[in-house]
mmCIF file with all atom_site columns, C-alpha atoms and ligand atoms in Angstrom:
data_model
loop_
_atom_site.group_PDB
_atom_site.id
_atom_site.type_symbol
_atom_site.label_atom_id
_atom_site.label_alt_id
_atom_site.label_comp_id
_atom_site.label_asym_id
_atom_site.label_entity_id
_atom_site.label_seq_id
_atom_site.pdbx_PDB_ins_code
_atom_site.Cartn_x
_atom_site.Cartn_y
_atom_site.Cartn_z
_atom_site.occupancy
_atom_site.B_iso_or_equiv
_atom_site.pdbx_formal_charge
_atom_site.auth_seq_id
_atom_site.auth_comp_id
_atom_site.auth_asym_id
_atom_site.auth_atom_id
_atom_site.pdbx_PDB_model_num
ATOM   1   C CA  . UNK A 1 1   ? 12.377 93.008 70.798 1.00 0.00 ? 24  UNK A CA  1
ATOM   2   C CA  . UNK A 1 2   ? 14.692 94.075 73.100 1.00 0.00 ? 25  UNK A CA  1
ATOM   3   C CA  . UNK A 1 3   ? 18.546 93.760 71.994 1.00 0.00 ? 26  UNK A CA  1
ATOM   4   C CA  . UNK A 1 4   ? 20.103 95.846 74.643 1.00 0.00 ? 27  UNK A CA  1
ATOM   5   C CA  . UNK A 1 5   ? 21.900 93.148 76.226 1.00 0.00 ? 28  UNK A CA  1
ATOM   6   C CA  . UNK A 1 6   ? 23.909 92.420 72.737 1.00 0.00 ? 29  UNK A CA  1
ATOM   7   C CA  . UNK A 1 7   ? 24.621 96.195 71.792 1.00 0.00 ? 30  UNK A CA  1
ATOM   8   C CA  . UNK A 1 8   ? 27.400 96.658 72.725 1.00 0.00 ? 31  UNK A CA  1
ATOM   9   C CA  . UNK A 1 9   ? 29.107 93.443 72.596 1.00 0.00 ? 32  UNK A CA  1
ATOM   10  C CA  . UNK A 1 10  ? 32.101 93.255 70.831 1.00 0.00 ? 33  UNK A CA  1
ATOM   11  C CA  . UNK A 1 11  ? 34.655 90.857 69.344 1.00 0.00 ? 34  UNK A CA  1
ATOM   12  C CA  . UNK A 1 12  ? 37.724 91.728 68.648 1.00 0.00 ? 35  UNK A CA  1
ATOM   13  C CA  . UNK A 1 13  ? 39.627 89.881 65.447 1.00 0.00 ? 36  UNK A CA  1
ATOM   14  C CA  . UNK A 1 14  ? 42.132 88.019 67.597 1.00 0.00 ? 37  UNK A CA  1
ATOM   15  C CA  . UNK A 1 15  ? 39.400 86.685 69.552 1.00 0.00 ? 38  UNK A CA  1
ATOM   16  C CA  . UNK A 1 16  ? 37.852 84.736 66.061 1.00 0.00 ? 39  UNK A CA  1
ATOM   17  C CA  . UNK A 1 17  ? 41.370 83.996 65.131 1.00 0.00 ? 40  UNK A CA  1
ATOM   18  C CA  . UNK A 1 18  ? 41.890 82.705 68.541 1.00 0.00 ? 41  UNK A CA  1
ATOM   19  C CA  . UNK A 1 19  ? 38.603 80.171 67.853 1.00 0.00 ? 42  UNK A CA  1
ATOM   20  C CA  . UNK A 1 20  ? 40.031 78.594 64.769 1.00 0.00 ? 43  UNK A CA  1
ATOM   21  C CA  . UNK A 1 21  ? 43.058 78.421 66.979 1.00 0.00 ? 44  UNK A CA  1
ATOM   22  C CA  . UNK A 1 22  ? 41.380 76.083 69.747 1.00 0.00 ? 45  UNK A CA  1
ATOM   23  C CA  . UNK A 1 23  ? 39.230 74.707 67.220 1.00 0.00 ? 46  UNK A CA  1
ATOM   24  C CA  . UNK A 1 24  ? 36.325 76.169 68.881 1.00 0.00 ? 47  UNK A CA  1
ATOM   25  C CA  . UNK A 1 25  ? 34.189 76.692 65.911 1.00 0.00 ? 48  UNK A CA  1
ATOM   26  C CA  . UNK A 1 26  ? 30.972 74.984 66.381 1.00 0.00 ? 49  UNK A CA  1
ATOM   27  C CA  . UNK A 1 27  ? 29.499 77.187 63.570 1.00 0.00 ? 50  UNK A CA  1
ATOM   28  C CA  . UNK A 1 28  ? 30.710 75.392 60.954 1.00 0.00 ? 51  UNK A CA  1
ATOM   29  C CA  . UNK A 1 29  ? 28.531 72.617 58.807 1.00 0.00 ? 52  UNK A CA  1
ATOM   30  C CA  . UNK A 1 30  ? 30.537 70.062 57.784 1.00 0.00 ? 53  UNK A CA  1
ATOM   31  C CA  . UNK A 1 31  ? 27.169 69.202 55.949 1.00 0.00 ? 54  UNK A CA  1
ATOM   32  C CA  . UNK A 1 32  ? 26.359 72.521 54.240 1.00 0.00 ? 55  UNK A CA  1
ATOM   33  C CA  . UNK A 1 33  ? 23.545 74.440 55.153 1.00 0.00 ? 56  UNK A CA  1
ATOM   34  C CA  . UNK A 1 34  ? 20.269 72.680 54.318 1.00 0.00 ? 57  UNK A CA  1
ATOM   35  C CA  . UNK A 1 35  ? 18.775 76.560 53.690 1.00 0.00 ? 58  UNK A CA  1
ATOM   36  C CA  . UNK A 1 36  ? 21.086 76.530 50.621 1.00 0.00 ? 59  UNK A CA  1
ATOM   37  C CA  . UNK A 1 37  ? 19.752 73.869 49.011 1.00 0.00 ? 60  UNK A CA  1
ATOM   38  C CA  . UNK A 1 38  ? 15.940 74.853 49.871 1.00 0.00 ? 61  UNK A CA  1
ATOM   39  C CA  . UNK A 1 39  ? 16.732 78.162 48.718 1.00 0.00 ? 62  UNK A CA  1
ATOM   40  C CA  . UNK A 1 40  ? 19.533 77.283 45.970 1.00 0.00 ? 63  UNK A CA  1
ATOM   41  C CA  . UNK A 1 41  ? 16.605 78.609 42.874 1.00 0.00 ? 64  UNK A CA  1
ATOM   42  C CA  . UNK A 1 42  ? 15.986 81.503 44.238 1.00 0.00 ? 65  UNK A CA  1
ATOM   43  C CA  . UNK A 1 43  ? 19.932 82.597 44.784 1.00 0.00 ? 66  UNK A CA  1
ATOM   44  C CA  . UNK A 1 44  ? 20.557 81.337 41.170 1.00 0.00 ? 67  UNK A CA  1
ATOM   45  C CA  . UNK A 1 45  ? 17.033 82.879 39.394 1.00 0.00 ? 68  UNK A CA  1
ATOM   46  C CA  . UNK A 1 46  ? 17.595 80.661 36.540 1.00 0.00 ? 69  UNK A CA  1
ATOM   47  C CA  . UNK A 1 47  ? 21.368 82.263 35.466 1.00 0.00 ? 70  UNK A CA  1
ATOM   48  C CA  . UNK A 1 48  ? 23.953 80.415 35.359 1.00 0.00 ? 71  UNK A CA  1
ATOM   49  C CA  . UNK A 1 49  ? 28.028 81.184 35.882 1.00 0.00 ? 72  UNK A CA  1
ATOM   50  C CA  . UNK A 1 50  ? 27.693 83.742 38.455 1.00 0.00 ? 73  UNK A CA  1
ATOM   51  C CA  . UNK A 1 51  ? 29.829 85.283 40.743 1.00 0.00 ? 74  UNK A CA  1
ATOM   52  C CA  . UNK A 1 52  ? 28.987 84.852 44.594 1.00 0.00 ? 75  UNK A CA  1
ATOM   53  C CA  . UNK A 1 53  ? 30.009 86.269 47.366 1.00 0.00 ? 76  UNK A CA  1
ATOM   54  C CA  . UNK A 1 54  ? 30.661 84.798 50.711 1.00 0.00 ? 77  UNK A CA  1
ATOM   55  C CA  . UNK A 1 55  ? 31.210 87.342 53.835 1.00 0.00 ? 78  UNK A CA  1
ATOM   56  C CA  . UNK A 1 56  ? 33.309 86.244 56.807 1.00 0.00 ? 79  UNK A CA  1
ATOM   57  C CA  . UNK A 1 57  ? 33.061 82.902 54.881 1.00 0.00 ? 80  UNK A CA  1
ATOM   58  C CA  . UNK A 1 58  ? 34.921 80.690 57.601 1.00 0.00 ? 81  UNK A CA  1
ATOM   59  C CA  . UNK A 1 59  ? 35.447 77.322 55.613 1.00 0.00 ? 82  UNK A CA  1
ATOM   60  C CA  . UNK A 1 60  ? 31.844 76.875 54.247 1.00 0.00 ? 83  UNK A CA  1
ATOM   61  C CA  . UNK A 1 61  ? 31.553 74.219 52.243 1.00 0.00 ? 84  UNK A CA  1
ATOM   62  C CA  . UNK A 1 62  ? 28.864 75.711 50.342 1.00 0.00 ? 85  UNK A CA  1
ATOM   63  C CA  . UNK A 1 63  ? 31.394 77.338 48.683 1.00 0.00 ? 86  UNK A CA  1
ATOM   64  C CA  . UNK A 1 64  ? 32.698 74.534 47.267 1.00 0.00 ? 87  UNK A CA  1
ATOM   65  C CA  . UNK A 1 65  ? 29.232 73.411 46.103 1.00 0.00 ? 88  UNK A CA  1
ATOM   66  C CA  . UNK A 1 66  ? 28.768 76.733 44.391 1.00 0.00 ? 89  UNK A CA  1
ATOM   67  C CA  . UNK A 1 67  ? 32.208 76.557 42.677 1.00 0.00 ? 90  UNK A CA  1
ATOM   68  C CA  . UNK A 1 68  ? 31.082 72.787 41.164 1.00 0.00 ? 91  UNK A CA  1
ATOM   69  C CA  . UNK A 1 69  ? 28.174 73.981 39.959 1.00 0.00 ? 92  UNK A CA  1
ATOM   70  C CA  . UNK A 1 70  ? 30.026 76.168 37.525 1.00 0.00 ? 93  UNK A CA  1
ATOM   71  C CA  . UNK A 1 71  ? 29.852 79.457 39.654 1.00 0.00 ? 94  UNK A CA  1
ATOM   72  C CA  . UNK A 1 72  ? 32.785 81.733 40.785 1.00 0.00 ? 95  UNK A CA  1
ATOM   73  C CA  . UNK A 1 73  ? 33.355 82.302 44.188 1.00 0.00 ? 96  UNK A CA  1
ATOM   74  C CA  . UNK A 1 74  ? 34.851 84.778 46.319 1.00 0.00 ? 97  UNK A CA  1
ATOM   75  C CA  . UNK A 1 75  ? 35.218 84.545 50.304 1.00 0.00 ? 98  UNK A CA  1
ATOM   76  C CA  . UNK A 1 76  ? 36.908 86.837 53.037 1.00 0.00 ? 99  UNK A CA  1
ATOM   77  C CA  . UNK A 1 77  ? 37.837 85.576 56.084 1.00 0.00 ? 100 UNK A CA  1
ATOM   78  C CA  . UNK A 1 78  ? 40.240 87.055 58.808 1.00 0.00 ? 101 UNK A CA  1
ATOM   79  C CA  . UNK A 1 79  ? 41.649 83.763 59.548 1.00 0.00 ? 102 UNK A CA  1
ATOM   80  C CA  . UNK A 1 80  ? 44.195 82.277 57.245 1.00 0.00 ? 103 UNK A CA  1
ATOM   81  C CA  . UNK A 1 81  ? 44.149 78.661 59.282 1.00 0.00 ? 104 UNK A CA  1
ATOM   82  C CA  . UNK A 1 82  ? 40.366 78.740 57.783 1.00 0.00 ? 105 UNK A CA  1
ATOM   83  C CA  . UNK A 1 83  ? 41.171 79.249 54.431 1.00 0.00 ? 106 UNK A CA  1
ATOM   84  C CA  . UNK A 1 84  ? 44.205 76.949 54.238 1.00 0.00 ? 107 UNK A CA  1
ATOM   85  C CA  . UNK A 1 85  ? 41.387 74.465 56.232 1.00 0.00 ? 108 UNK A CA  1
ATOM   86  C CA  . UNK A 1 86  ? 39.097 75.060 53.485 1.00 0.00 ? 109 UNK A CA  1
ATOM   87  C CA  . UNK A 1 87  ? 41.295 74.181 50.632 1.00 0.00 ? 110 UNK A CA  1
ATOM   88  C CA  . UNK A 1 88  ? 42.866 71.072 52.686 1.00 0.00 ? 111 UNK A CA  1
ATOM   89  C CA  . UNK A 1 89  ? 39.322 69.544 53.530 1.00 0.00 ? 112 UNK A CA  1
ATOM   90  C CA  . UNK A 1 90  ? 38.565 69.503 49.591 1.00 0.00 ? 113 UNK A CA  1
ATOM   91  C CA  . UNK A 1 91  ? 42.232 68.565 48.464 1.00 0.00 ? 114 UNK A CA  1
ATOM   92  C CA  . UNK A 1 92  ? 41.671 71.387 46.650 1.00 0.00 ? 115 UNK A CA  1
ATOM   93  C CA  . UNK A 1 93  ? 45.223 72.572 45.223 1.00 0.00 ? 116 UNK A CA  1
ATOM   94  C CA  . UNK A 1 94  ? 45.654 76.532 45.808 1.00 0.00 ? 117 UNK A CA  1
ATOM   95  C CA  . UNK A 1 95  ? 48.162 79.319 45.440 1.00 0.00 ? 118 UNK A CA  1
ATOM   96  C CA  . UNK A 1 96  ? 48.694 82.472 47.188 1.00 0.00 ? 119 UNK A CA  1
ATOM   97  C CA  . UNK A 1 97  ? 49.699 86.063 46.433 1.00 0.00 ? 120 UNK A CA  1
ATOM   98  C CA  . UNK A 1 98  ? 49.771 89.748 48.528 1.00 0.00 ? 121 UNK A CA  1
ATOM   99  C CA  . UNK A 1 99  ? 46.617 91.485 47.407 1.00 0.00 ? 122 UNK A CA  1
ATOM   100 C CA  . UNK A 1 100 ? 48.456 94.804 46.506 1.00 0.00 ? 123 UNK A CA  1
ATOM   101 C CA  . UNK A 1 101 ? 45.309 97.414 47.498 1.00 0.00 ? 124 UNK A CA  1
ATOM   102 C CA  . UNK A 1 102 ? 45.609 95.956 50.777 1.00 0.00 ? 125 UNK A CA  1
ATOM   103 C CA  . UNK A 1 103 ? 48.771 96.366 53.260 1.00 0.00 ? 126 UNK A CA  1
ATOM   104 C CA  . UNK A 1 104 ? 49.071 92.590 54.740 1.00 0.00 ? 127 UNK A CA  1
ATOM   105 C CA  . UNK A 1 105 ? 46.239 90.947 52.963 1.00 0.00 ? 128 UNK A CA  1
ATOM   106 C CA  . UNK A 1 106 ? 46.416 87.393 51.292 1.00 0.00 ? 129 UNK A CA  1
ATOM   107 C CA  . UNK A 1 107 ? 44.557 86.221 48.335 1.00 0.00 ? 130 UNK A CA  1
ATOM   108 C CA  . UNK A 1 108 ? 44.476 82.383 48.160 1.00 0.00 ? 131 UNK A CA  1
ATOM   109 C CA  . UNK A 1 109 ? 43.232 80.979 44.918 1.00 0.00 ? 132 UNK A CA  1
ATOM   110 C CA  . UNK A 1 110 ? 42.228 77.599 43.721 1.00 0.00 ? 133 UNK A CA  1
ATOM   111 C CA  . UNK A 1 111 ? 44.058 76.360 40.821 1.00 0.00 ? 134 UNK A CA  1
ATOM   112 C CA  . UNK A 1 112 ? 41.125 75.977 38.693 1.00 0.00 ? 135 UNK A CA  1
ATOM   113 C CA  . UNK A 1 113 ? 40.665 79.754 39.447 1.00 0.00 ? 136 UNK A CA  1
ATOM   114 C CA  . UNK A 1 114 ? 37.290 79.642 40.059 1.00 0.00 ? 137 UNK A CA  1
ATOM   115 C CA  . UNK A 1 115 ? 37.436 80.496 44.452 1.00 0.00 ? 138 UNK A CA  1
ATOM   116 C CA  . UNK A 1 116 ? 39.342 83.221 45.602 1.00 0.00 ? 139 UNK A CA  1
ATOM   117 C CA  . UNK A 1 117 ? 39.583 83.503 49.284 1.00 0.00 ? 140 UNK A CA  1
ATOM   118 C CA  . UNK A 1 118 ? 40.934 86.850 50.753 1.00 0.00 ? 141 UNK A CA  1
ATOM   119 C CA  . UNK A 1 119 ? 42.050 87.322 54.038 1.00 0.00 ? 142 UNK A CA  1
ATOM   120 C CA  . UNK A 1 120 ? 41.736 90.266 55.314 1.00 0.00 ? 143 UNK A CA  1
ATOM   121 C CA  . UNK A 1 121 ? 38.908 91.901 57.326 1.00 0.00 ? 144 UNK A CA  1
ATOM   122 C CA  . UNK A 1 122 ? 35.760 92.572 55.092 1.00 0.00 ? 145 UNK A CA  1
ATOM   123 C CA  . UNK A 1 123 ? 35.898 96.676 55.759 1.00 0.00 ? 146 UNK A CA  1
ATOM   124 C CA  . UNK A 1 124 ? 39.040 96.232 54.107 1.00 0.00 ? 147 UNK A CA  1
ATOM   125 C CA  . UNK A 1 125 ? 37.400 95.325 50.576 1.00 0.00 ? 148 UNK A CA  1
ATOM   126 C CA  . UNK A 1 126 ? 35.073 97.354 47.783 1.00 0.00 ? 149 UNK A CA  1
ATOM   127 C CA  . UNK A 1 127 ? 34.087 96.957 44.708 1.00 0.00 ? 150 UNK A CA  1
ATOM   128 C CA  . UNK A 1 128 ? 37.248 98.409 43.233 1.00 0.00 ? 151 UNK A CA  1
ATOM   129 C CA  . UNK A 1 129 ? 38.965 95.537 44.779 1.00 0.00 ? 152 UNK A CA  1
ATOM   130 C CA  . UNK A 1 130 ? 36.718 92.668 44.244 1.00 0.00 ? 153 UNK A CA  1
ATOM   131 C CA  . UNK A 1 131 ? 34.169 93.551 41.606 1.00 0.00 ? 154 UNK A CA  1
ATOM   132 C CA  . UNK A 1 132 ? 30.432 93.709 42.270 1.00 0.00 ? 155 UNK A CA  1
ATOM   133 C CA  . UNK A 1 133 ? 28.310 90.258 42.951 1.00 0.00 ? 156 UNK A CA  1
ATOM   134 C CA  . UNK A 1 134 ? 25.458 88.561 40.906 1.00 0.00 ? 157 UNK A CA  1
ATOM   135 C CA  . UNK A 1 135 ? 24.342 86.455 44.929 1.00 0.00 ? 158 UNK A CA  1
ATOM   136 C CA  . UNK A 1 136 ? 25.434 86.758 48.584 1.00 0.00 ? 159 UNK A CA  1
ATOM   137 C CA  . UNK A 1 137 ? 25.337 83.839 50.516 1.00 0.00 ? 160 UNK A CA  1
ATOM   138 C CA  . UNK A 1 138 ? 24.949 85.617 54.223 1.00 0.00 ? 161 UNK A CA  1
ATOM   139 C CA  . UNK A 1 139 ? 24.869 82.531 56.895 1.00 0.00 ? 162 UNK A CA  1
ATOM   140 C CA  . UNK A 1 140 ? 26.993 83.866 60.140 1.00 0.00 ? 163 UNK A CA  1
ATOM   141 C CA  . UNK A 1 141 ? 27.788 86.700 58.348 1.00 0.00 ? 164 UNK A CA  1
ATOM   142 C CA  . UNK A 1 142 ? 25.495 89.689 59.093 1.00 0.00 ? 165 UNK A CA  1
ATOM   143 C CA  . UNK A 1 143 ? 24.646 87.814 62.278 1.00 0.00 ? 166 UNK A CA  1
ATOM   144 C CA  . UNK A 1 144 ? 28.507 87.439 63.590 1.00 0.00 ? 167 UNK A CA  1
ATOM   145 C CA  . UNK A 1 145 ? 29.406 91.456 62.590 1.00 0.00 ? 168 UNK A CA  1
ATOM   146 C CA  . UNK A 1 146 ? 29.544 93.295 66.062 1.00 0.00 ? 169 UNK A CA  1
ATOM   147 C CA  . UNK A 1 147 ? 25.921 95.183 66.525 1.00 0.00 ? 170 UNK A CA  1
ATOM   148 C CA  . UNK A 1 148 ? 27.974 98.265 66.294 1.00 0.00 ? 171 UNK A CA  1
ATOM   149 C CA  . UNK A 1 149 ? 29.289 97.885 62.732 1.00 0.00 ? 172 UNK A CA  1
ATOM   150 C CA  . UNK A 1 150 ? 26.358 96.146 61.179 1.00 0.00 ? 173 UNK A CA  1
ATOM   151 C CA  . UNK A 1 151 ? 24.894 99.719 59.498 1.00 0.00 ? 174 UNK A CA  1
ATOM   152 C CA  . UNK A 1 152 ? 28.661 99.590 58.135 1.00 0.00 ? 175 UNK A CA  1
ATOM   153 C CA  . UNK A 1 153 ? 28.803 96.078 57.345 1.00 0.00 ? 176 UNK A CA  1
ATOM   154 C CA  . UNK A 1 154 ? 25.154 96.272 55.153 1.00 0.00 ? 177 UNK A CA  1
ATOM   155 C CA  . UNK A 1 155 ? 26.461 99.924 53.110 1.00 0.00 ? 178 UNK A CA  1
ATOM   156 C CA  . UNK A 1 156 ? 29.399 97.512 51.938 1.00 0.00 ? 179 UNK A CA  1
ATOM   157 C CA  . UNK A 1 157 ? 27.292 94.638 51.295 1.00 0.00 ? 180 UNK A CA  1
ATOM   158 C CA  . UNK A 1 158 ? 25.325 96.939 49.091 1.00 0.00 ? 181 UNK A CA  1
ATOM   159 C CA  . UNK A 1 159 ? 28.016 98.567 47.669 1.00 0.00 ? 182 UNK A CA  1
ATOM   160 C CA  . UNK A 1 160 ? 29.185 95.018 46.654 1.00 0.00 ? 183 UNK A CA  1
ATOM   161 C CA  . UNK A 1 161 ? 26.077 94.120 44.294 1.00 0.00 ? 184 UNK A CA  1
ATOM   162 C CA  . UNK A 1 162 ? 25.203 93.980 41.016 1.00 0.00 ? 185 UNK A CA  1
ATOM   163 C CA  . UNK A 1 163 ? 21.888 95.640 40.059 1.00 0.00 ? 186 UNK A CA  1
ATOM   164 C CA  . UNK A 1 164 ? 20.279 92.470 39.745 1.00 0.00 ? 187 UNK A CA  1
ATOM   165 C CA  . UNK A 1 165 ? 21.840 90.474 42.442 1.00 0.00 ? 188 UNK A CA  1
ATOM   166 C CA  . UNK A 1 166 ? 20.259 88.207 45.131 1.00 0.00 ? 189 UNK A CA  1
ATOM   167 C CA  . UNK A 1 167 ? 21.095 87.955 49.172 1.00 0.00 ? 190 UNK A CA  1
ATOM   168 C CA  . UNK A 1 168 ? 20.284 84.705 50.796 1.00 0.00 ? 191 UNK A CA  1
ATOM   169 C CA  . UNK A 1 169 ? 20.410 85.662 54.505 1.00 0.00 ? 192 UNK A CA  1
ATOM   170 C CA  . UNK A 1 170 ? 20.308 83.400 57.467 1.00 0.00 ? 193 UNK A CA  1
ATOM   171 C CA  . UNK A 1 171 ? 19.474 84.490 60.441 1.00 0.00 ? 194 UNK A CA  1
ATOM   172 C CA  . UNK A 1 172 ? 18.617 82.857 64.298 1.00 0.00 ? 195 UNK A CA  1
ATOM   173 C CA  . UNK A 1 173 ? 15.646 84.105 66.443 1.00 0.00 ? 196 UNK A CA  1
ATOM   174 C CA  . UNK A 1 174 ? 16.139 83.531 70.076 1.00 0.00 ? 197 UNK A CA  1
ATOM   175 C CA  . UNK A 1 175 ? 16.195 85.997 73.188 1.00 0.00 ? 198 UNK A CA  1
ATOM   176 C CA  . UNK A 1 176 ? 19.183 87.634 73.473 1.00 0.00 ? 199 UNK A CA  1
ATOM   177 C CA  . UNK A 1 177 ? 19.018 88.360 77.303 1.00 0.00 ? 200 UNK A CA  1
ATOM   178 C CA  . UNK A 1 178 ? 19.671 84.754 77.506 1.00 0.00 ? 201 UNK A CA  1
ATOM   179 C CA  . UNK A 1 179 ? 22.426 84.154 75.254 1.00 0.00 ? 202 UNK A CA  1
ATOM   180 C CA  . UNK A 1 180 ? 25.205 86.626 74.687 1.00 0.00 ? 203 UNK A CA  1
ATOM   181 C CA  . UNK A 1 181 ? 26.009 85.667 70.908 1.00 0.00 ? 204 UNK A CA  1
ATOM   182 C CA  . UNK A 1 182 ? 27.402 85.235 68.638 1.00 0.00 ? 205 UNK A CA  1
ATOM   183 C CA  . UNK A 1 183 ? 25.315 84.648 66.492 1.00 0.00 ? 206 UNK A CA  1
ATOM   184 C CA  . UNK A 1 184 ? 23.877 87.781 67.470 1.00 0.00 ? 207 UNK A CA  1
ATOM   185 C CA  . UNK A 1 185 ? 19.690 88.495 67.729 1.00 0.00 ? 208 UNK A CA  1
ATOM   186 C CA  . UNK A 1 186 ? 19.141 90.552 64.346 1.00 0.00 ? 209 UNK A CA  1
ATOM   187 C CA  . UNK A 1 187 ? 15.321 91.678 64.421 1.00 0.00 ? 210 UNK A CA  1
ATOM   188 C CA  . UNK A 1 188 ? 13.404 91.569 60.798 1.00 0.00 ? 211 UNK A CA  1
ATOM   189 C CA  . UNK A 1 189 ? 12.635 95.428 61.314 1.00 0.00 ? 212 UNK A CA  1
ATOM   190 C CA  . UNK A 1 190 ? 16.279 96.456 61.712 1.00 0.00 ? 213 UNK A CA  1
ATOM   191 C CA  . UNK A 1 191 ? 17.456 94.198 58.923 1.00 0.00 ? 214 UNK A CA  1
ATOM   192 C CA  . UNK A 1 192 ? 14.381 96.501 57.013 1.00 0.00 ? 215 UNK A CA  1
ATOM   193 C CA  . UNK A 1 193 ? 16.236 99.862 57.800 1.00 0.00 ? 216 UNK A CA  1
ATOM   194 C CA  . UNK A 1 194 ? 19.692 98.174 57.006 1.00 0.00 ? 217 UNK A CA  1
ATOM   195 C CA  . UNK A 1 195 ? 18.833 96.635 53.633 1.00 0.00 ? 218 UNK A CA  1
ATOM   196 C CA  . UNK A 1 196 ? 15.582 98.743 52.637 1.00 0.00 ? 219 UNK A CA  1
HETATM 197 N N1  . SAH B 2 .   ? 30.045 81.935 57.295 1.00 0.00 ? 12  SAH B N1  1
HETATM 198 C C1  . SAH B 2 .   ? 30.847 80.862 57.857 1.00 0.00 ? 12  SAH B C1  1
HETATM 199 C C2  . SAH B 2 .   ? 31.555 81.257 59.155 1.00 0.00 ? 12  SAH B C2  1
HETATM 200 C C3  . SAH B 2 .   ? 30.680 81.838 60.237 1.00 0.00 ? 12  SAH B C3  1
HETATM 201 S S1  . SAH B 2 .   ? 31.546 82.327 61.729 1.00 0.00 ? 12  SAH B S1  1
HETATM 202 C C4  . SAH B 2 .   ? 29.984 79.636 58.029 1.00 0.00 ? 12  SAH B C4  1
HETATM 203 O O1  . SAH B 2 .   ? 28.810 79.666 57.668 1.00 0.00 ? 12  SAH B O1  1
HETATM 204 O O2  . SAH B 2 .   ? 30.473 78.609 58.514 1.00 0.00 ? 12  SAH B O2  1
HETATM 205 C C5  . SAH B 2 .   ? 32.085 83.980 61.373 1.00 0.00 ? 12  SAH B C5  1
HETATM 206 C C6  . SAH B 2 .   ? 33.452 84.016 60.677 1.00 0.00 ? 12  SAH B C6  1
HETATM 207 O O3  . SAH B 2 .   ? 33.772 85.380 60.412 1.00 0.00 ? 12  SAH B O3  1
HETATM 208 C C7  . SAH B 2 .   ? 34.607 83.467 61.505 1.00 0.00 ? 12  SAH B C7  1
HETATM 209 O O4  . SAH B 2 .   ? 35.285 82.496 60.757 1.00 0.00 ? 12  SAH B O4  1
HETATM 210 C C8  . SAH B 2 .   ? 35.495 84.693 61.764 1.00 0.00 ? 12  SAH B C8  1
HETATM 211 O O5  . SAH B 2 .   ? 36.864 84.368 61.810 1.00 0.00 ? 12  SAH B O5  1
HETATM 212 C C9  . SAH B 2 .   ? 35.151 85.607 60.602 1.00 0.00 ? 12  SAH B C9  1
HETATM 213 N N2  . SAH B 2 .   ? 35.259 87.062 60.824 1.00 0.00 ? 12  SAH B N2  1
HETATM 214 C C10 . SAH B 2 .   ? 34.915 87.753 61.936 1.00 0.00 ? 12  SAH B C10 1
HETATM 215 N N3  . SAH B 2 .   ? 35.062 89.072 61.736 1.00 0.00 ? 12  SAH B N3  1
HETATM 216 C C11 . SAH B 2 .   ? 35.480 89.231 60.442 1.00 0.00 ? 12  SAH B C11 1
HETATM 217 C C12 . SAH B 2 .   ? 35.780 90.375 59.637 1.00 0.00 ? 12  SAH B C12 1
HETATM 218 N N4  . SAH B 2 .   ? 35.685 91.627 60.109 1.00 0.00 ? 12  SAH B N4  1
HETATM 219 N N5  . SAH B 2 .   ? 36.166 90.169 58.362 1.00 0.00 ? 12  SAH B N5  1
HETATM 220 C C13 . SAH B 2 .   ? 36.275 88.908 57.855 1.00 0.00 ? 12  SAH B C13 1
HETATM 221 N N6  . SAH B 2 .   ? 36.007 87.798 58.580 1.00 0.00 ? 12  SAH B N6  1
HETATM 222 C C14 . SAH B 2 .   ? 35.614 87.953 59.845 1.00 0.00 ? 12  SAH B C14 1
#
């Protein structure tokens, strides 16, 4: 299909900050994502006590699922309203320190230890800095990246996973000469030549 229209659209950090601002974020489920649930086995392949990763996590609540089920979880997220959001909503009890790798970057941590939320942008991180990942959850993720920096955005995600990991990647299908995104058109054959 034909993505021209989105190419070369672009949003710039202050403009997501500036929707968690306004309160503009229609993306988020206060219910959770129904695809995790249907999906949950496959993410989880019978082990248990893994370590997931949550790109440009927003304040999923999945994440919070995840974390009951005995799971550790680690989110980035430019906006630190989100993450304090996130904590607030589950009255979950947090602390904060500078995440020394990265100059201005936050790492807010749940008590219990087991979700750790940077802030920062996600180019920022690598493996060095966060470890590698057992699962991705990927739901406005990949499909909120600029089109630009999506070959970029995958090489991390790769980067990021343990040899026997598992992606769970959520995607929209629409025409994208009608809407101008996000969340952006991603065709199955270019999320072939970006994952392989
Ligand atoms: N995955 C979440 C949020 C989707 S919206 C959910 O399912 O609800 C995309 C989120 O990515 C926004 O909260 C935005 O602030 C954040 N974001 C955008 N660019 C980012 C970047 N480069 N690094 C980290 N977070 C980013």
């Amino acid at each position: 299909s034909d993505i021209g229209s989105q190419k070369d659209r672009v949003l710039t950090e202050e403009e997501w900050l500036q929707k968690w601002e306004l309160g503009n974020i229609g993306f988020h489920k206060e219910q959770g994502h129904p695809l995790l649930q249907k999906f949950l086995d496959v993410l989880l392949n019978g082990r248990s006590g893994l370590r997931i990763f949550f790109p440009l996590c927003g304040k999923a609540v999945e994440m919070k699922w995840l974390a009951d089920m005995g799971h550790s979880v680690v989110g980035v997220e430019v906006s630190e309203q989100a993450l304090r959001e996130f904590f607030a909503d589950h009255n979950l009890p947090y602390c904060e320190e500078p995440v020394p790798e990265i100059s201005g970057a936050k790492k807010l941590q749940s008590t219990s230890g087991n979700i750790s939320l940077y802030c920062c942008s996600i180019y920022d991180l690598s493996s060095s800095i966060v470890g590698k990942f057992d699962g991705v959850w990927d739901r406005g993720a990949l499909v909120a990246v600029n089109p630009c920096d999506r070959q970029r955005y995958a090489s991390l995600m790769i980067t990021l996973m343990e040899k026997n990991s598992s992606y769970l990647l959520v995607t929209v299908s629409y025409d994208p000469n009608k809407h101008k995104g996000p969340p952006f058109y991603v065709p199955e054959s270019e999320i072939k030549s970006l994952f392989g």
